Amino acid sequence: MRRLLMAPLSSVGRSALGLAETIGGATLLFGRILRALIPPRFDRDETWRQLYGVGVKSYAIVVVTALFVGAIMVIQTAFYVRRTGATSLLGYGVGFTVFAEIGPILIGLMFSGRVGANTTAELGTMVVTEQVDALRALAIDPIRYLVVPRFVAMMIMMGLLMVLGDGFAIIGATLTADTLIGVDPSVLISSLLESHLLDEYLLGLGKALCFGVSISVLSCWFGLGVRGGATGVGRAVNNSVVANAAAIFFIDFVVGWLFPVGL
Amino acid sequence: MTAPVAIRCEDLGKRFDDAWVLRGVDLEVRRGEVLGVIGPGGHGKSVLLKCLAGLLTPDAGRVLVDGEDLARLGPLGLARVREQYGYVFQNYALFDFMSVRDNVAFPLRQQAHLPDAEIDARVAARLAEVGLAHALDLLPRELSGGMKKRVGLARATVGDPAIALYDDPSAGLDPVTSSKIFQLIARMHARRPDAATVVVSHDVDRMRAICDRYVMLERGRVVFVGAESALGDAPEVVAAFFGGAERAPTGGG
């Protein structure tokens, strides 16, 4: 009976310890990354390779996601626009939601699923095949050689992909507005430009950079912490995807709370 | 005159969770000697090698390299010590995103800071020496087990390291390829005769050709240290191992 009562408590305790270990470990890893960045002491060739890899791996999925994000925003507002005839507000509505909120979150989630999971799997496989030990045996710090280039690449690429994504979201919105509710593209674009959404745009960009930091740190943390072969890699990828999604929503909440826009 | 000690283990112990894999290991590796580490599978040989390279931190005792305790060195100090090392991993540990050429050139690019032309020449020469001149641009996934082992050996020794560690270099290889690998180890040692070399293997017959002394581990403890000529005083289990009648592993680390 006592064991039955203790089991849920033990489970909660284990989860709390696991969470504390992840937050603490990821924070320490972030500290080591910053230490390697000031002054910059990391492998430039590997950074270029990562920039190329991360960009090429992600741009297609970001473009498709962004087109749908813009299209969905228009579909959601189409009913009210038709009913009220307030077509001049369509650009503002789409721009506000896409730039500040939905765009960064959805693109961040896609990025974490595509690049973050891949990073965890790649580093985890390097751990179980002793490639990380081989680096250390060659007197090379795995943080400087493996983690920092991925951190730099993910942060830069998340920012650039956000700019790309915002552009394609507007294209998606414009095409959908034209074909579904008959709003001329020029109306939507001029409404968007007149809405002065620079704050929202910069907020979204800032969120994307924060997401890039959290995705890179958490993915590398879970990858380098792999134990137990292929099963361990699978478990780490699973944990990485869940933790990255949770971190994206948490960061979105904190940044939105600290820097409110549109009020 | 006795050669200086390159690596010394003092009362070395290592455990994973509650299981002690190494216990009370006292050991010296001298400059210029080839030390063979033998023993049943799963009794701590590879763990010992990783402790010697500072890849695992001891839970008891210490490992001294040229008198410096590895556990007390900071990251920069450890990196400085490791620049002397060449390490051949049991499962190759080749960087799978790099070609054979880049794998072998990697230590020279990272540590030696030589001109590209010289690096290319040294890599080509070393790969020719291990019989892989034709495989420069292949990726590790395109190689057989024996080829991977030879690339690992070329990568570990391209800088002519002062301390060379080989973890079961003939594991999973056919007898002909195993012989070639041991011949290459002998050639690498001849190239740098003052190097301290440690070879972990079960292949006692082939080790006889290159090893000056042996250490036998059983259940994580040293049960024999010495040359083959000292086997007369060794416990029965050691003589049996050298005689090819390795008894079944009795558990432990």
PDB file of N, CA, C and O in Angstrom, chain A residues 35 43 46 49 122 125-126 129-140 144-146, chain B residues 50 54-55 79 82-83 85 87 89-91 93-98 106-107 110-111 155:
ATOM      1  N   ARG A  35      31.956  31.313 -23.375  1.00  0.00           N
ATOM      2  CA  ARG A  35      33.386  31.430 -23.073  1.00  0.00           C
ATOM      3  C   ARG A  35      34.231  31.170 -24.317  1.00  0.00           C
ATOM      4  O   ARG A  35      35.281  31.771 -24.519  1.00  0.00           O
ATOM      5  N   ASP A  43      36.136  26.435 -34.629  1.00  0.00           N
ATOM      6  CA  ASP A  43      36.554  26.033 -35.969  1.00  0.00           C
ATOM      7  C   ASP A  43      35.694  26.716 -37.038  1.00  0.00           C
ATOM      8  O   ASP A  43      34.491  26.491 -37.124  1.00  0.00           O
ATOM      9  N   GLU A  46      34.216  24.306 -39.856  1.00  0.00           N
ATOM     10  CA  GLU A  46      33.060  23.557 -39.366  1.00  0.00           C
ATOM     11  C   GLU A  46      31.833  24.491 -39.274  1.00  0.00           C
ATOM     12  O   GLU A  46      30.702  24.076 -39.534  1.00  0.00           O
ATOM     13  N   ARG A  49      30.386  24.845 -42.676  1.00  0.00           N
ATOM     14  CA  ARG A  49      29.704  23.593 -43.023  1.00  0.00           C
ATOM     15  C   ARG A  49      28.331  23.542 -42.356  1.00  0.00           C
ATOM     16  O   ARG A  49      27.330  23.152 -42.960  1.00  0.00           O
ATOM     17  N   GLU A 122      22.822  13.469 -34.521  1.00  0.00           N
ATOM     18  CA  GLU A 122      24.192  13.471 -35.048  1.00  0.00           C
ATOM     19  C   GLU A 122      25.227  13.417 -33.915  1.00  0.00           C
ATOM     20  O   GLU A 122      26.138  12.582 -33.923  1.00  0.00           O
ATOM     21  N   THR A 125      25.032  10.083 -32.005  1.00  0.00           N
ATOM     22  CA  THR A 125      25.702   8.999 -32.735  1.00  0.00           C
ATOM     23  C   THR A 125      27.217   9.142 -32.622  1.00  0.00           C
ATOM     24  O   THR A 125      27.938   8.147 -32.483  1.00  0.00           O
ATOM     25  N   MET A 126      27.698  10.383 -32.659  1.00  0.00           N
ATOM     26  CA  MET A 126      29.141  10.601 -32.496  1.00  0.00           C
ATOM     27  C   MET A 126      29.611  10.154 -31.112  1.00  0.00           C
ATOM     28  O   MET A 126      30.729   9.655 -30.962  1.00  0.00           O
ATOM     29  N   THR A 129      29.565   6.198 -31.045  1.00  0.00           N
ATOM     30  CA  THR A 129      30.598   5.599 -31.905  1.00  0.00           C
ATOM     31  C   THR A 129      32.006   6.108 -31.534  1.00  0.00           C
ATOM     32  O   THR A 129      32.949   5.927 -32.307  1.00  0.00           O
ATOM     33  N   GLU A 130      32.108   6.736 -30.398  1.00  0.00           N
ATOM     34  CA  GLU A 130      33.386   7.206 -29.825  1.00  0.00           C
ATOM     35  C   GLU A 130      34.061   8.307 -30.650  1.00  0.00           C
ATOM     36  O   GLU A 130      35.238   8.585 -30.453  1.00  0.00           O
ATOM     37  N   GLN A 131      33.317   8.939 -31.565  1.00  0.00           N
ATOM     38  CA  GLN A 131      33.935  10.024 -32.344  1.00  0.00           C
ATOM     39  C   GLN A 131      34.225  11.236 -31.451  1.00  0.00           C
ATOM     40  O   GLN A 131      35.194  11.961 -31.684  1.00  0.00           O
ATOM     41  N   VAL A 132      33.379  11.446 -30.430  1.00  0.00           N
ATOM     42  CA  VAL A 132      33.626  12.566 -29.517  1.00  0.00           C
ATOM     43  C   VAL A 132      34.874  12.273 -28.677  1.00  0.00           C
ATOM     44  O   VAL A 132      35.721  13.156 -28.461  1.00  0.00           O
ATOM     45  N   ASP A 133      35.008  11.006 -28.241  1.00  0.00           N
ATOM     46  CA  ASP A 133      36.225  10.617 -27.516  1.00  0.00           C
ATOM     47  C   ASP A 133      37.449  10.770 -28.409  1.00  0.00           C
ATOM     48  O   ASP A 133      38.525  11.149 -27.942  1.00  0.00           O
ATOM     49  N   ALA A 134      37.283  10.452 -29.705  1.00  0.00           N
ATOM     50  CA  ALA A 134      38.412  10.585 -30.634  1.00  0.00           C
ATOM     51  C   ALA A 134      38.855  12.050 -30.733  1.00  0.00           C
ATOM     52  O   ALA A 134      40.056  12.338 -30.773  1.00  0.00           O
ATOM     53  N   LEU A 135      37.893  12.967 -30.733  1.00  0.00           N
ATOM     54  CA  LEU A 135      38.246  14.397 -30.749  1.00  0.00           C
ATOM     55  C   LEU A 135      39.046  14.748 -29.503  1.00  0.00           C
ATOM     56  O   LEU A 135      40.087  15.408 -29.575  1.00  0.00           O
ATOM     57  N   ARG A 136      38.536  14.290 -28.345  1.00  0.00           N
ATOM     58  CA  ARG A 136      39.215  14.609 -27.084  1.00  0.00           C
ATOM     59  C   ARG A 136      40.614  13.984 -27.062  1.00  0.00           C
ATOM     60  O   ARG A 136      41.569  14.613 -26.581  1.00  0.00           O
ATOM     61  N   ALA A 137      40.736  12.758 -27.594  1.00  0.00           N
ATOM     62  CA  ALA A 137      42.050  12.106 -27.622  1.00  0.00           C
ATOM     63  C   ALA A 137      43.023  12.865 -28.524  1.00  0.00           C
ATOM     64  O   ALA A 137      44.234  12.780 -28.344  1.00  0.00           O
ATOM     65  N   LEU A 138      42.473  13.615 -29.492  1.00  0.00           N
ATOM     66  CA  LEU A 138      43.325  14.420 -30.378  1.00  0.00           C
ATOM     67  C   LEU A 138      43.515  15.839 -29.829  1.00  0.00           C
ATOM     68  O   LEU A 138      43.899  16.755 -30.558  1.00  0.00           O
ATOM     69  N   ALA A 139      43.196  16.008 -28.544  1.00  0.00           N
ATOM     70  CA  ALA A 139      43.380  17.296 -27.853  1.00  0.00           C
ATOM     71  C   ALA A 139      42.476  18.385 -28.402  1.00  0.00           C
ATOM     72  O   ALA A 139      42.832  19.568 -28.391  1.00  0.00           O
ATOM     73  N   ILE A 140      41.315  17.993 -28.905  1.00  0.00           N
ATOM     74  CA  ILE A 140      40.371  18.986 -29.444  1.00  0.00           C
ATOM     75  C   ILE A 140      39.138  19.020 -28.556  1.00  0.00           C
ATOM     76  O   ILE A 140      38.547  17.980 -28.252  1.00  0.00           O
ATOM     77  N   ARG A 144      34.193  23.373 -28.533  1.00  0.00           N
ATOM     78  CA  ARG A 144      34.654  24.350 -29.540  1.00  0.00           C
ATOM     79  C   ARG A 144      34.488  23.821 -30.954  1.00  0.00           C
ATOM     80  O   ARG A 144      34.171  24.583 -31.864  1.00  0.00           O
ATOM     81  N   TYR A 145      34.727  22.523 -31.127  1.00  0.00           N
ATOM     82  CA  TYR A 145      34.703  21.993 -32.496  1.00  0.00           C
ATOM     83  C   TYR A 145      33.295  21.630 -32.958  1.00  0.00           C
ATOM     84  O   TYR A 145      32.950  21.854 -34.119  1.00  0.00           O
ATOM     85  N   LEU A 146      32.470  21.090 -32.044  1.00  0.00           N
ATOM     86  CA  LEU A 146      31.154  20.594 -32.467  1.00  0.00           C
ATOM     87  C   LEU A 146      30.010  21.530 -32.079  1.00  0.00           C
ATOM     88  O   LEU A 146      29.094  21.757 -32.864  1.00  0.00           O
TER      89      LEU A 146
ATOM     90  N   LYS B  50      41.373   4.093 -21.628  1.00  0.00           N
ATOM     91  CA  LYS B  50      40.718   5.416 -21.622  1.00  0.00           C
ATOM     92  C   LYS B  50      41.168   6.239 -20.418  1.00  0.00           C
ATOM     93  O   LYS B  50      41.273   7.464 -20.505  1.00  0.00           O
ATOM     94  N   GLY B  54      43.121   9.935 -20.256  1.00  0.00           N
ATOM     95  CA  GLY B  54      42.343  10.999 -19.613  1.00  0.00           C
ATOM     96  C   GLY B  54      40.940  11.129 -20.175  1.00  0.00           C
ATOM     97  O   GLY B  54      40.266  12.132 -19.957  1.00  0.00           O
ATOM     98  N   LEU B  55      40.489  10.111 -20.914  1.00  0.00           N
ATOM     99  CA  LEU B  55      39.117  10.163 -21.450  1.00  0.00           C
ATOM    100  C   LEU B  55      38.112   9.772 -20.382  1.00  0.00           C
ATOM    101  O   LEU B  55      36.932  10.104 -20.486  1.00  0.00           O
ATOM    102  N   ALA B  79      44.707  19.269 -22.753  1.00  0.00           N
ATOM    103  CA  ALA B  79      44.891  19.317 -24.214  1.00  0.00           C
ATOM    104  C   ALA B  79      46.382  19.275 -24.552  1.00  0.00           C
ATOM    105  O   ALA B  79      46.796  18.588 -25.488  1.00  0.00           O
ATOM    106  N   ARG B  82      47.543  15.775 -24.113  1.00  0.00           N
ATOM    107  CA  ARG B  82      46.979  14.874 -25.133  1.00  0.00           C
ATOM    108  C   ARG B  82      47.613  15.081 -26.509  1.00  0.00           C
ATOM    109  O   ARG B  82      47.477  14.227 -27.379  1.00  0.00           O
ATOM    110  N   GLU B  83      48.265  16.219 -26.706  1.00  0.00           N
ATOM    111  CA  GLU B  83      48.930  16.424 -27.999  1.00  0.00           C
ATOM    112  C   GLU B  83      50.038  15.402 -28.230  1.00  0.00           C
ATOM    113  O   GLU B  83      50.474  15.189 -29.354  1.00  0.00           O
ATOM    114  N   TYR B  85      49.522  12.248 -27.643  1.00  0.00           N
ATOM    115  CA  TYR B  85      48.872  10.951 -27.793  1.00  0.00           C
ATOM    116  C   TYR B  85      48.477  10.621 -29.237  1.00  0.00           C
ATOM    117  O   TYR B  85      48.135  11.499 -30.019  1.00  0.00           O
ATOM    118  N   TYR B  87      45.671   7.612 -30.524  1.00  0.00           N
ATOM    119  CA  TYR B  87      44.752   6.637 -29.931  1.00  0.00           C
ATOM    120  C   TYR B  87      43.994   5.930 -31.053  1.00  0.00           C
ATOM    121  O   TYR B  87      43.304   6.573 -31.832  1.00  0.00           O
ATOM    122  N   PHE B  89      40.998   3.527 -31.739  1.00  0.00           N
ATOM    123  CA  PHE B  89      39.813   3.042 -31.030  1.00  0.00           C
ATOM    124  C   PHE B  89      39.382   1.670 -31.547  1.00  0.00           C
ATOM    125  O   PHE B  89      39.545   1.358 -32.729  1.00  0.00           O
ATOM    126  N   GLN B  90      38.794   0.907 -30.621  1.00  0.00           N
ATOM    127  CA  GLN B  90      38.355  -0.449 -30.956  1.00  0.00           C
ATOM    128  C   GLN B  90      37.356  -0.434 -32.113  1.00  0.00           C
ATOM    129  O   GLN B  90      37.412  -1.249 -33.008  1.00  0.00           O
ATOM    130  N   ASN B  91      36.416   0.542 -32.067  1.00  0.00           N
ATOM    131  CA  ASN B  91      35.389   0.619 -33.120  1.00  0.00           C
ATOM    132  C   ASN B  91      35.698   1.737 -34.116  1.00  0.00           C
ATOM    133  O   ASN B  91      34.795   2.442 -34.559  1.00  0.00           O
ATOM    134  N   ALA B  93      36.093   4.750 -34.660  1.00  0.00           N
ATOM    135  CA  ALA B  93      35.830   6.154 -34.298  1.00  0.00           C
ATOM    136  C   ALA B  93      36.294   7.127 -35.376  1.00  0.00           C
ATOM    137  O   ALA B  93      36.799   8.213 -35.074  1.00  0.00           O
ATOM    138  N   LEU B  94      36.137   6.745 -36.647  1.00  0.00           N
ATOM    139  CA  LEU B  94      36.467   7.685 -37.727  1.00  0.00           C
ATOM    140  C   LEU B  94      35.372   8.729 -37.823  1.00  0.00           C
ATOM    141  O   LEU B  94      34.201   8.430 -37.559  1.00  0.00           O
ATOM    142  N   PHE B  95      35.737   9.938 -38.185  1.00  0.00           N
ATOM    143  CA  PHE B  95      34.729  10.994 -38.335  1.00  0.00           C
ATOM    144  C   PHE B  95      33.952  10.710 -39.622  1.00  0.00           C
ATOM    145  O   PHE B  95      34.496  10.815 -40.725  1.00  0.00           O
ATOM    146  N   ASP B  96      32.671  10.365 -39.470  1.00  0.00           N
ATOM    147  CA  ASP B  96      31.942   9.824 -40.620  1.00  0.00           C
ATOM    148  C   ASP B  96      31.547  10.890 -41.645  1.00  0.00           C
ATOM    149  O   ASP B  96      31.121  10.551 -42.741  1.00  0.00           O
ATOM    150  N   PHE B  97      31.719  12.174 -41.285  1.00  0.00           N
ATOM    151  CA  PHE B  97      31.393  13.238 -42.244  1.00  0.00           C
ATOM    152  C   PHE B  97      32.628  13.699 -43.018  1.00  0.00           C
ATOM    153  O   PHE B  97      32.561  14.648 -43.795  1.00  0.00           O
ATOM    154  N   MET B  98      33.760  13.032 -42.758  1.00  0.00           N
ATOM    155  CA  MET B  98      35.007  13.420 -43.446  1.00  0.00           C
ATOM    156  C   MET B  98      35.498  12.270 -44.322  1.00  0.00           C
ATOM    157  O   MET B  98      35.289  11.098 -43.977  1.00  0.00           O
ATOM    158  N   PHE B 106      43.295  15.478 -40.180  1.00  0.00           N
ATOM    159  CA  PHE B 106      42.664  16.240 -39.100  1.00  0.00           C
ATOM    160  C   PHE B 106      43.618  16.602 -37.947  1.00  0.00           C
ATOM    161  O   PHE B 106      43.718  17.778 -37.576  1.00  0.00           O
ATOM    162  N   PRO B 107      44.356  15.616 -37.376  1.00  0.00           N
ATOM    163  CA  PRO B 107      45.246  15.994 -36.264  1.00  0.00           C
ATOM    164  C   PRO B 107      46.326  16.980 -36.683  1.00  0.00           C
ATOM    165  O   PRO B 107      46.686  17.865 -35.898  1.00  0.00           O
ATOM    166  N   GLN B 110      44.700  20.448 -36.993  1.00  0.00           N
ATOM    167  CA  GLN B 110      44.280  21.023 -35.728  1.00  0.00           C
ATOM    168  C   GLN B 110      45.453  21.341 -34.804  1.00  0.00           C
ATOM    169  O   GLN B 110      45.392  22.291 -34.038  1.00  0.00           O
ATOM    170  N   GLN B 111      46.497  20.501 -34.867  1.00  0.00           N
ATOM    171  CA  GLN B 111      47.575  20.639 -33.880  1.00  0.00           C
ATOM    172  C   GLN B 111      48.873  21.182 -34.459  1.00  0.00           C
ATOM    173  O   GLN B 111      49.520  22.023 -33.853  1.00  0.00           O
ATOM    174  N   ARG B 155      45.513   7.759 -38.810  1.00  0.00           N
ATOM    175  CA  ARG B 155      45.146   9.024 -38.153  1.00  0.00           C
ATOM    176  C   ARG B 155      45.855   9.176 -36.814  1.00  0.00           C
ATOM    177  O   ARG B 155      46.344  10.254 -36.474  1.00  0.00           O
TER     178      ARG B 155
END
